[in-house]
Short mmCIF file of C-alpha atoms and ligand atoms in Angstrom, two decimals:
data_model
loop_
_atom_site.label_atom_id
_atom_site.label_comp_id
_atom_site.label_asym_id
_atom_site.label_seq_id
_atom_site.Cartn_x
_atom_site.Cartn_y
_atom_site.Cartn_z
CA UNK A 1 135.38 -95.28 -119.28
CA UNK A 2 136.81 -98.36 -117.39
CA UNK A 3 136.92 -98.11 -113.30
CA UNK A 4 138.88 -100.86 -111.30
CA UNK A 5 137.39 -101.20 -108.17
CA UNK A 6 138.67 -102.44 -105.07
CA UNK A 7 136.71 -103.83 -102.24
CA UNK A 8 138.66 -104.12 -98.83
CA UNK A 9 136.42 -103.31 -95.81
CA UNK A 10 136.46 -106.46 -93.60
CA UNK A 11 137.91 -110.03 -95.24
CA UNK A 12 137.24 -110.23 -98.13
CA UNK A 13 140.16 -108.89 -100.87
CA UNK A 14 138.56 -107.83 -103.78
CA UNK A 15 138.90 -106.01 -107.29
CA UNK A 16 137.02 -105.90 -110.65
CA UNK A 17 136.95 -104.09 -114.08
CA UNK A 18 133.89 -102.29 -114.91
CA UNK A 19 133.47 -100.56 -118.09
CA UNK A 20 130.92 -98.28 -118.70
CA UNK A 21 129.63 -99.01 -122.23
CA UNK A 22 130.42 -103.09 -121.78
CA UNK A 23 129.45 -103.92 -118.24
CA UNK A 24 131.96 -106.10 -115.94
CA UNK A 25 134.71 -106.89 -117.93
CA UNK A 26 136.86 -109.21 -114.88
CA UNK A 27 136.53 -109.92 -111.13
CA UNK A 28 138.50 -111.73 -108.73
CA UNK A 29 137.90 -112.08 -104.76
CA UNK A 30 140.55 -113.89 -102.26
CA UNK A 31 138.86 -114.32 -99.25
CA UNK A 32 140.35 -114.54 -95.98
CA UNK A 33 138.04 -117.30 -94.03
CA UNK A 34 140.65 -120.20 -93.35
CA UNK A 35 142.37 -117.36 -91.65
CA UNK A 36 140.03 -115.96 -89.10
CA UNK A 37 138.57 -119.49 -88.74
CA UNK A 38 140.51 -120.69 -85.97
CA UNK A 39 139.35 -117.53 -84.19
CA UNK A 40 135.85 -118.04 -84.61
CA UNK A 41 135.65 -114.01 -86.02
CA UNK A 42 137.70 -111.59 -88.11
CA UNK A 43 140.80 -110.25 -86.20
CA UNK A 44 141.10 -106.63 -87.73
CA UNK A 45 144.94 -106.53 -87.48
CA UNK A 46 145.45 -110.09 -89.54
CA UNK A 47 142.42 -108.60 -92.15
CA UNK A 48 144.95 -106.03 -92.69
CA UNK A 49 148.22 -107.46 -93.09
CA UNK A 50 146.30 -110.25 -95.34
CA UNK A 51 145.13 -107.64 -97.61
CA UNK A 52 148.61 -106.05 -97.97
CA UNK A 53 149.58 -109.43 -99.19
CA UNK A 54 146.68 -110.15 -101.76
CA UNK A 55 145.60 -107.45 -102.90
CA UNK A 56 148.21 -106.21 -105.62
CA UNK A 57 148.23 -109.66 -106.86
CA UNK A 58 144.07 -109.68 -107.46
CA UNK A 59 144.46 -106.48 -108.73
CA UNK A 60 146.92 -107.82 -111.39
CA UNK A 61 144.81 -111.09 -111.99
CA UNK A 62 141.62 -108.34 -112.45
CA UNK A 63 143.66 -105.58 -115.09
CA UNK A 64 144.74 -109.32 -117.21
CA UNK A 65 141.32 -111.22 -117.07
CA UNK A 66 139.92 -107.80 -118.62
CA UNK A 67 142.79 -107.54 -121.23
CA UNK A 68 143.45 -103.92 -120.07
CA UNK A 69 146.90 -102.51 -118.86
CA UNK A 70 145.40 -99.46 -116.80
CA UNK A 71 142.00 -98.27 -115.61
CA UNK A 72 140.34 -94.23 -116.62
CA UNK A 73 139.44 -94.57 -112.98
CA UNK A 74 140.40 -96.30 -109.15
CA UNK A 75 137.16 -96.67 -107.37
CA UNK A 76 137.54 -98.27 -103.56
CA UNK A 77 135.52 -98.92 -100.32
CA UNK A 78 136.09 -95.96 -98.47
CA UNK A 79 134.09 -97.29 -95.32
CA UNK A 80 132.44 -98.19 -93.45
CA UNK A 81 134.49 -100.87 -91.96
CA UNK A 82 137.49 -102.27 -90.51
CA UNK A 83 140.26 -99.02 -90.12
CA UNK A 84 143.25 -101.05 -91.18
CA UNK A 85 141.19 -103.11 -93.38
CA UNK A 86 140.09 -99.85 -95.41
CA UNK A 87 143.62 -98.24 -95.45
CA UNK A 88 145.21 -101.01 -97.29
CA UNK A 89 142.36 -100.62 -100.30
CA UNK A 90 142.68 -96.09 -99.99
CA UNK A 91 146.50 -96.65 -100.09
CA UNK A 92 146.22 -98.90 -103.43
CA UNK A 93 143.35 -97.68 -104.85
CA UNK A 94 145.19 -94.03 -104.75
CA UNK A 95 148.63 -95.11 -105.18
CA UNK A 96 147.45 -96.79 -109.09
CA UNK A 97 145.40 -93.81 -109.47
CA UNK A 98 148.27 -91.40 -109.32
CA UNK A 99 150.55 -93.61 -111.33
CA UNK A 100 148.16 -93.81 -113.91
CA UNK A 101 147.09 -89.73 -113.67
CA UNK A 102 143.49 -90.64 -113.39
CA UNK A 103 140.92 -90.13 -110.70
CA UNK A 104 140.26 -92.14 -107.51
CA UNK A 105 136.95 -92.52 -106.29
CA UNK A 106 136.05 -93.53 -102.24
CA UNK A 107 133.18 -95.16 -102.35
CA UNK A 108 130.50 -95.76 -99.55
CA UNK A 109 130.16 -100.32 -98.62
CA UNK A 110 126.71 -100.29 -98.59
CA UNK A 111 125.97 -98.02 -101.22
CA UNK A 112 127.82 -100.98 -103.52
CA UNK A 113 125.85 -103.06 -101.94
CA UNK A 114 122.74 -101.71 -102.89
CA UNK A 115 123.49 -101.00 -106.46
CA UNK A 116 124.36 -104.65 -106.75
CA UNK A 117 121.62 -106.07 -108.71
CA UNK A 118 122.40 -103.32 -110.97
CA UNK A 119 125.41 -105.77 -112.35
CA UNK A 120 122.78 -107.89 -113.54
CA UNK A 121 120.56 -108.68 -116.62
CA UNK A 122 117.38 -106.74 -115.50
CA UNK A 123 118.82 -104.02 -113.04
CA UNK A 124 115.87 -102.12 -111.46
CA UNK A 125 114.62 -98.63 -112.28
CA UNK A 126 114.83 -95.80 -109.55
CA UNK A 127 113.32 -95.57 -107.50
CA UNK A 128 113.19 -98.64 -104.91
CA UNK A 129 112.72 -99.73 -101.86
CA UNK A 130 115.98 -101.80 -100.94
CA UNK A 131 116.57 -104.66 -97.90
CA UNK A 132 120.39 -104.60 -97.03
CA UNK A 133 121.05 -107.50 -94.93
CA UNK A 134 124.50 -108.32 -94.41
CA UNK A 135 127.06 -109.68 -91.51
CA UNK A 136 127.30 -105.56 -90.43
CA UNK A 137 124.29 -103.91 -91.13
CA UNK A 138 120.32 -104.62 -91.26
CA UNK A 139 117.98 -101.87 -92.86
CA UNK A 140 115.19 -100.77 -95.15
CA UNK A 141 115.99 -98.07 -97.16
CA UNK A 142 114.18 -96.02 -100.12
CA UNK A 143 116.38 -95.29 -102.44
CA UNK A 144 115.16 -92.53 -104.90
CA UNK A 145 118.62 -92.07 -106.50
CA UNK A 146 122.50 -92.51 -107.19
CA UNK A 147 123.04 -91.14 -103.64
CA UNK A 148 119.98 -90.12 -102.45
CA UNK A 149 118.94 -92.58 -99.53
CA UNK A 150 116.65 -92.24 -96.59
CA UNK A 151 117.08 -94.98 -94.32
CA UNK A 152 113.47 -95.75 -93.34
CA UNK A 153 114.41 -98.31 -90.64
CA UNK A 154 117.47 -100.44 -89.22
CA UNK A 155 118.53 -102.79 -86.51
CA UNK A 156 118.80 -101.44 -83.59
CA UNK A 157 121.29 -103.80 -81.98
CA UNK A 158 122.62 -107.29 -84.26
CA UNK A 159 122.57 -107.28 -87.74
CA UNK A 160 120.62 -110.11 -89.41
CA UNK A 161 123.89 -112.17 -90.11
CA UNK A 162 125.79 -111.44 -87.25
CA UNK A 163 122.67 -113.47 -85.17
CA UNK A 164 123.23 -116.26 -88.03
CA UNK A 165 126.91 -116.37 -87.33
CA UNK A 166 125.94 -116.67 -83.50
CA UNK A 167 123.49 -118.77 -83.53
CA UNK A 168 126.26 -121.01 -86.21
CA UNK A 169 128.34 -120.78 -83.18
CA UNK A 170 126.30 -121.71 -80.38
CA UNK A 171 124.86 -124.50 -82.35
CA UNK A 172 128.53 -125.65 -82.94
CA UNK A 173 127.99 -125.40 -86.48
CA UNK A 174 131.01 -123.91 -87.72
CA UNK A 175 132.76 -121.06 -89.28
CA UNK A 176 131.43 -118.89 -91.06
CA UNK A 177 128.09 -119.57 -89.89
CA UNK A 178 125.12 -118.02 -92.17
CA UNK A 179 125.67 -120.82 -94.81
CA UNK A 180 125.55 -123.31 -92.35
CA UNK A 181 122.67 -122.41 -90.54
CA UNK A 182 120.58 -122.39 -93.42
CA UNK A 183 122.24 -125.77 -94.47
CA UNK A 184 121.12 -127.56 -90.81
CA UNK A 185 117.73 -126.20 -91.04
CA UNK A 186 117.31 -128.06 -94.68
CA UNK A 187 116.91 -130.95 -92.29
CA UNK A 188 114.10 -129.52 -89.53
CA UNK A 189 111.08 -130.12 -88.68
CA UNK A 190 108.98 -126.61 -88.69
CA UNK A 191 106.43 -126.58 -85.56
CA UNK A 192 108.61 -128.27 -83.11
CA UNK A 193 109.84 -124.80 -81.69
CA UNK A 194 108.35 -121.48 -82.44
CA UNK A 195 110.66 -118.39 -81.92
CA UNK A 196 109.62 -114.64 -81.28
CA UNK A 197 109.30 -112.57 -84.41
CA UNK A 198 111.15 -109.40 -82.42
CA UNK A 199 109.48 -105.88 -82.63
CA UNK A 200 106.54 -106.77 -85.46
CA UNK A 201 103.67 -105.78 -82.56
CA UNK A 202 105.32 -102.13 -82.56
CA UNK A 203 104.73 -100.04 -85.26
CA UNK A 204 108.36 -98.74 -87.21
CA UNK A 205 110.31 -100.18 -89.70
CA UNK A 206 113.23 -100.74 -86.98
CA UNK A 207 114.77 -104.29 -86.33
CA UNK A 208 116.65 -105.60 -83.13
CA UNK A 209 117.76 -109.78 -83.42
CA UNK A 210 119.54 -110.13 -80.19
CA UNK A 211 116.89 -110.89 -77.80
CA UNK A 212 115.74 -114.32 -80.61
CA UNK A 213 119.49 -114.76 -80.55
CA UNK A 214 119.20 -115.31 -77.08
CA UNK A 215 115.91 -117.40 -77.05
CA UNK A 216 117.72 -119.56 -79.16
CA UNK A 217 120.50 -120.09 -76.80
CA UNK A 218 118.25 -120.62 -74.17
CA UNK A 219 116.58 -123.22 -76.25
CA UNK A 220 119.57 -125.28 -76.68
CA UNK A 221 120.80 -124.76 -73.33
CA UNK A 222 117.69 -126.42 -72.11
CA UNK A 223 117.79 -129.53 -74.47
CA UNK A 224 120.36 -132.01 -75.57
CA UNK A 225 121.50 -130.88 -78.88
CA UNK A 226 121.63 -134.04 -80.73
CA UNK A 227 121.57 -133.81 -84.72
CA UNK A 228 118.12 -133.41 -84.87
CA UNK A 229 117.34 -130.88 -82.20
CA UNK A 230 120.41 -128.88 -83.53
CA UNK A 231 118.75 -128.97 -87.41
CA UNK A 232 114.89 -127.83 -85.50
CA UNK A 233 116.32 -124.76 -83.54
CA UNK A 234 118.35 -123.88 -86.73
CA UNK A 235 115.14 -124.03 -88.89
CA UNK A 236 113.23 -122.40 -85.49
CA UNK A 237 115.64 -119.47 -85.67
CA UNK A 238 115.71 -119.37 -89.32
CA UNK A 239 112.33 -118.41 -90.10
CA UNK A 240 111.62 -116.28 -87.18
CA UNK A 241 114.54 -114.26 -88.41
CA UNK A 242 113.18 -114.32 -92.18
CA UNK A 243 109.65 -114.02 -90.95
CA UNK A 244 110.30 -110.57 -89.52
CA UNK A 245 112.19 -109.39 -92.19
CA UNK A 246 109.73 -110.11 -94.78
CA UNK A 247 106.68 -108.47 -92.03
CA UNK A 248 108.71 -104.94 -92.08
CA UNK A 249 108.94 -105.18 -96.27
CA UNK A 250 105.55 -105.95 -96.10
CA UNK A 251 104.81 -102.63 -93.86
CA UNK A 252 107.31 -100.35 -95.85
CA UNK A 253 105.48 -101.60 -99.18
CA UNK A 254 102.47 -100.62 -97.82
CA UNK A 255 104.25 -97.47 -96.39
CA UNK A 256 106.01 -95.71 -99.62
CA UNK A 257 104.16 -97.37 -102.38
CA UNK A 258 107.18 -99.06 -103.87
CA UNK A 259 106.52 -101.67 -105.77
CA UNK A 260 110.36 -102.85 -106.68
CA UNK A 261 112.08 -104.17 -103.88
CA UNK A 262 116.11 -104.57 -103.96
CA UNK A 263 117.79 -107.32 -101.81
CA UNK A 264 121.25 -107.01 -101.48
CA UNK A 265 123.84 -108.42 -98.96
CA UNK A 266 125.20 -111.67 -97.68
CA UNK A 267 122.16 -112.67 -95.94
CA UNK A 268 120.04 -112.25 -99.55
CA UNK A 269 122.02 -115.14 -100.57
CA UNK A 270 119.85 -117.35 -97.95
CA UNK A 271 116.75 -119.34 -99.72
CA UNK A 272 114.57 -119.69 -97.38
CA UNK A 273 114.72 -115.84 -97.30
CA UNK A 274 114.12 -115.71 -101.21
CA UNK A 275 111.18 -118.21 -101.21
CA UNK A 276 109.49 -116.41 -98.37
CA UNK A 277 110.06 -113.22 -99.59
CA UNK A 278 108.79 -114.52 -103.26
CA UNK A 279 105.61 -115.74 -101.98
CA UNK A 280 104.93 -112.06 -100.05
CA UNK A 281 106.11 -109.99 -103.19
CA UNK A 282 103.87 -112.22 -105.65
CA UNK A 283 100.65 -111.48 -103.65
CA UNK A 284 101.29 -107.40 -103.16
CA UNK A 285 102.52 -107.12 -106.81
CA UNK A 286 106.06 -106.13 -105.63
CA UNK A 287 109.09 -107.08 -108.35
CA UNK A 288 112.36 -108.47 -106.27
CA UNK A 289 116.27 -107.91 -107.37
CA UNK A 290 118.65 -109.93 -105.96
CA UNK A 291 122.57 -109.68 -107.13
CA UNK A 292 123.69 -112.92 -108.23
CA UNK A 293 125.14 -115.33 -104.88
CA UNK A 294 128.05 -114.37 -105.57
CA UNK A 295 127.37 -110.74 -105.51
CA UNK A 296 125.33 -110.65 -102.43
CA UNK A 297 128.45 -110.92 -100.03
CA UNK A 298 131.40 -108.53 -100.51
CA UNK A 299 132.89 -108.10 -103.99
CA UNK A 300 134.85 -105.87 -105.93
CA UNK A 301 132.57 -105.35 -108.61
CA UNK A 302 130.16 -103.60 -106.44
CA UNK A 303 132.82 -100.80 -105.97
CA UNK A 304 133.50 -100.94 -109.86
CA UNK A 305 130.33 -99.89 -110.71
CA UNK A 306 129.13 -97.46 -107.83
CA UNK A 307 132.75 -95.70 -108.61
CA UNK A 308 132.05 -95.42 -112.12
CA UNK A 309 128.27 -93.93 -111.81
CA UNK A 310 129.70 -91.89 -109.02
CA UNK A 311 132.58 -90.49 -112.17
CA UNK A 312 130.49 -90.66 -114.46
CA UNK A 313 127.82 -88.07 -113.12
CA UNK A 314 130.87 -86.10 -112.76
CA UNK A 315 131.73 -86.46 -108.94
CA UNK A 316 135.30 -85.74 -107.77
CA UNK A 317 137.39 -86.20 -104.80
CA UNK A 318 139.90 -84.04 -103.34
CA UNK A 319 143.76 -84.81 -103.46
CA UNK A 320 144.84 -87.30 -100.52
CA UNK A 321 142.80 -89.97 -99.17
CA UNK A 322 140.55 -90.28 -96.54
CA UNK A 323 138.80 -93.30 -94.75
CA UNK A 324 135.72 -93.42 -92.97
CA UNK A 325 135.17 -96.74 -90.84
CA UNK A 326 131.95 -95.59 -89.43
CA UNK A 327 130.10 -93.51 -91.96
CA UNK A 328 126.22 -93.23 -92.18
CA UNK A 329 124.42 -93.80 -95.67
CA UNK A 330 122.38 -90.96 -95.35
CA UNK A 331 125.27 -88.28 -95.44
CA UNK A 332 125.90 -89.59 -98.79
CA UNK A 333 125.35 -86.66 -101.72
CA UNK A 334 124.12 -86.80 -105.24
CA UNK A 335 126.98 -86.46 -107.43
N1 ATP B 401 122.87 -118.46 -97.01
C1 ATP B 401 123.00 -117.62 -96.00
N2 ATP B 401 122.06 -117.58 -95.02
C2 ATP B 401 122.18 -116.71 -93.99
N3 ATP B 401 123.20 -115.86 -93.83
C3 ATP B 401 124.15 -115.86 -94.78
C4 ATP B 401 124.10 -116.72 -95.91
N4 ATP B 401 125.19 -116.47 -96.68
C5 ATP B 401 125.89 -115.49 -96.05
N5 ATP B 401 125.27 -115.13 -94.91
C6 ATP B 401 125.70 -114.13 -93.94
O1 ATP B 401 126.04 -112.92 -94.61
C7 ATP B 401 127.03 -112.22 -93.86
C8 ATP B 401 128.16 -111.80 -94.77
O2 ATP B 401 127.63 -110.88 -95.69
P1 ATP B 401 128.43 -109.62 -96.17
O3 ATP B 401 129.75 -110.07 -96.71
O4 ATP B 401 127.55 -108.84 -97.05
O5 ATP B 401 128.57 -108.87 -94.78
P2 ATP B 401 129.71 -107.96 -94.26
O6 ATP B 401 130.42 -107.39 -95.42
O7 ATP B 401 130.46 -108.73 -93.23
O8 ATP B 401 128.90 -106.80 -93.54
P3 ATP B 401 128.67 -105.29 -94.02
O9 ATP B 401 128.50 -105.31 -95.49
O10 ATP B 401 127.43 -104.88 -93.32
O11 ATP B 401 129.87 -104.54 -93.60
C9 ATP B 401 127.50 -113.16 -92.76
O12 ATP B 401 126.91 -112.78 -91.54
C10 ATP B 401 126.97 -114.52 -93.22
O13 ATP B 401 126.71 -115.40 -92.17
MG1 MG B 402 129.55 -106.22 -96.92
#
């Protein structure tokens, strides 16, 4: 069974083959950063109308790298995310799908997320604890199953990117601002500034960033942010954010017994993140997944292959499509 899948929640455009006996046959992204750059943030309505434009095109790049003239199966991002964003990927995704008299599959963001590392050489076993950090979302989740989540804690204001993005900003760092954050902080000095670690002296598996991502700004509002002060508040912010996230995997290891731990998202592309995380897993005996880099921010392959475990267990959709910008993990069904 081969499954295109097509990834359009926010701006990113993306598609992919996935075939079930060969593994990832093609995948393509075109993503829409020099647009929203001059903005400083992704403007929904260009997203939209940039996705119109790309996406057939990636599609056909996608159905050619593969060697394949049609798919058994259309999986696509069915939410959550941007409205207009989504629509252009349903619209597609069902429009081939009818064409080709085969079944299209909406498929839940994060839940490709998760089964990321799955695309790779040693996927895990279920089940697993998993750590989604991405621009949109920040939470600890035991996953037992194909759809069968319990989300076990989450942030309860920024996600752990969107503070790296703001803190990219207020540091003057640039756009998009993760990267570059962990790029200036190559250069600091640890010791010079020590940040809160927000919400580890309560118990919970629960995050909330915004109050460090306003210690930060107060930091460099109260010093002159010269090259080396800028690099020291980005390493300052850096791992106080890491710190805490690797503190709550620490508790929910200790909590659920897990002993595999999934990280998936953009913000699992960070090394500091990795190393730290590393050292904690080594000394509790806990075996990490990561999805390649290129995996751990949006993709299309993602979609290919939660779509085709999602057909293959024999899940269906009604006719029509449906999209579901804000949609909670935990509603999700075994198929
Ligand atoms: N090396 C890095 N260090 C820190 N943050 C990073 C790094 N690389 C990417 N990020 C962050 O990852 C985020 C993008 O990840 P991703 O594409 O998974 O998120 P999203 O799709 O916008 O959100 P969601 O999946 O929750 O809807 C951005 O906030 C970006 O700054
Ligand atoms: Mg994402």
């Amino acid at each position: 069974m081969i499954i295109l899948g097509i990834e359009t929640s926010c701006d990113d455009t993306g598609a992919a083959i996935y075939a079930a006996d060969q593994g990832l046959l093609a995948h393509s992204l075109y993503s829409q950063t020099a647009l929203h750059r001059a903005y400083g943030g992704v403007v929904p309505e260009l997203a939209a109308r940039d996705h119109i434009q790309k996406l057939l095109p990636v599609v056909a790049q996608v159905l050619r790298d593969a060697g394949v003239k049609r798919a058994d199966g259309v999986a696509y991002t069915a939410g959550p995310g941007l409205a207009g964003a989504l629509l252009v990927g349903a619209s597609v995704a069902q429009g081939l799908a009818r064409a080709w008299g085969v079944p299209a599959m909406g498929v839940h963001h994060l839940e490709g997320h998760l089964l990321a590392p799955m695309l790779e050489a040693e996927p895990p076993d279920y089940p697993f604890l998993a750590l989604l950090v991405s621009g949109g979302h920040t939470l600890l989740a035991d996953v037992r199953g194909l759809g069968d989540y319990s989300i076990l804690g989450q942030s309860l204001d920024d996600a752990v990117g969107e503070a790296f993005d703001k803190v990219a900003k207020l540091l003057d760092l640039g756009y998009p601002g993760g990267p570059q954050v962990a790029v200036a902080a190559l250069k600091g000095q640890g010791g010079r500034f020590k940040f809160p670690r927000p919400m580890v002296d309560r118990p919970g598996l629960d995050f909330s960033f915004s109050g460090l991502k306003t210690y930060t700004l107060n930091t460099a509002q109260g010093h002159t942010l010269n090259p080396q002060t800028i690099a020291d508040i980005a390493y300052a912010f850096q791992e106080a954010a890491v710190d805490t996230l690797v503190i709550k995997c620490r508790r929910a290891w200790q909590q659920t017994q897990h002993r595999r731990l999934v990280v998936a998202g953009g913000v699992a592309a960070n090394a500091f993140l990795r190393q730290r995380l590393d050292a904690a897993s080594a000394a509790e005996g806990v075996r990490l997944y990561y999805p390649r880099a290129e995996f751990c921010t949006d993709n299309g392959a993602m979609i290919a292959y939660a779509g085709s475990c999602r057909l293959q267990a024999g899940a269906t959709q009604a006719g029509g499509f449906s999209i579901q910008p804000r949609w909670s993990l935990e509603t999700l069904q075994v198929p």
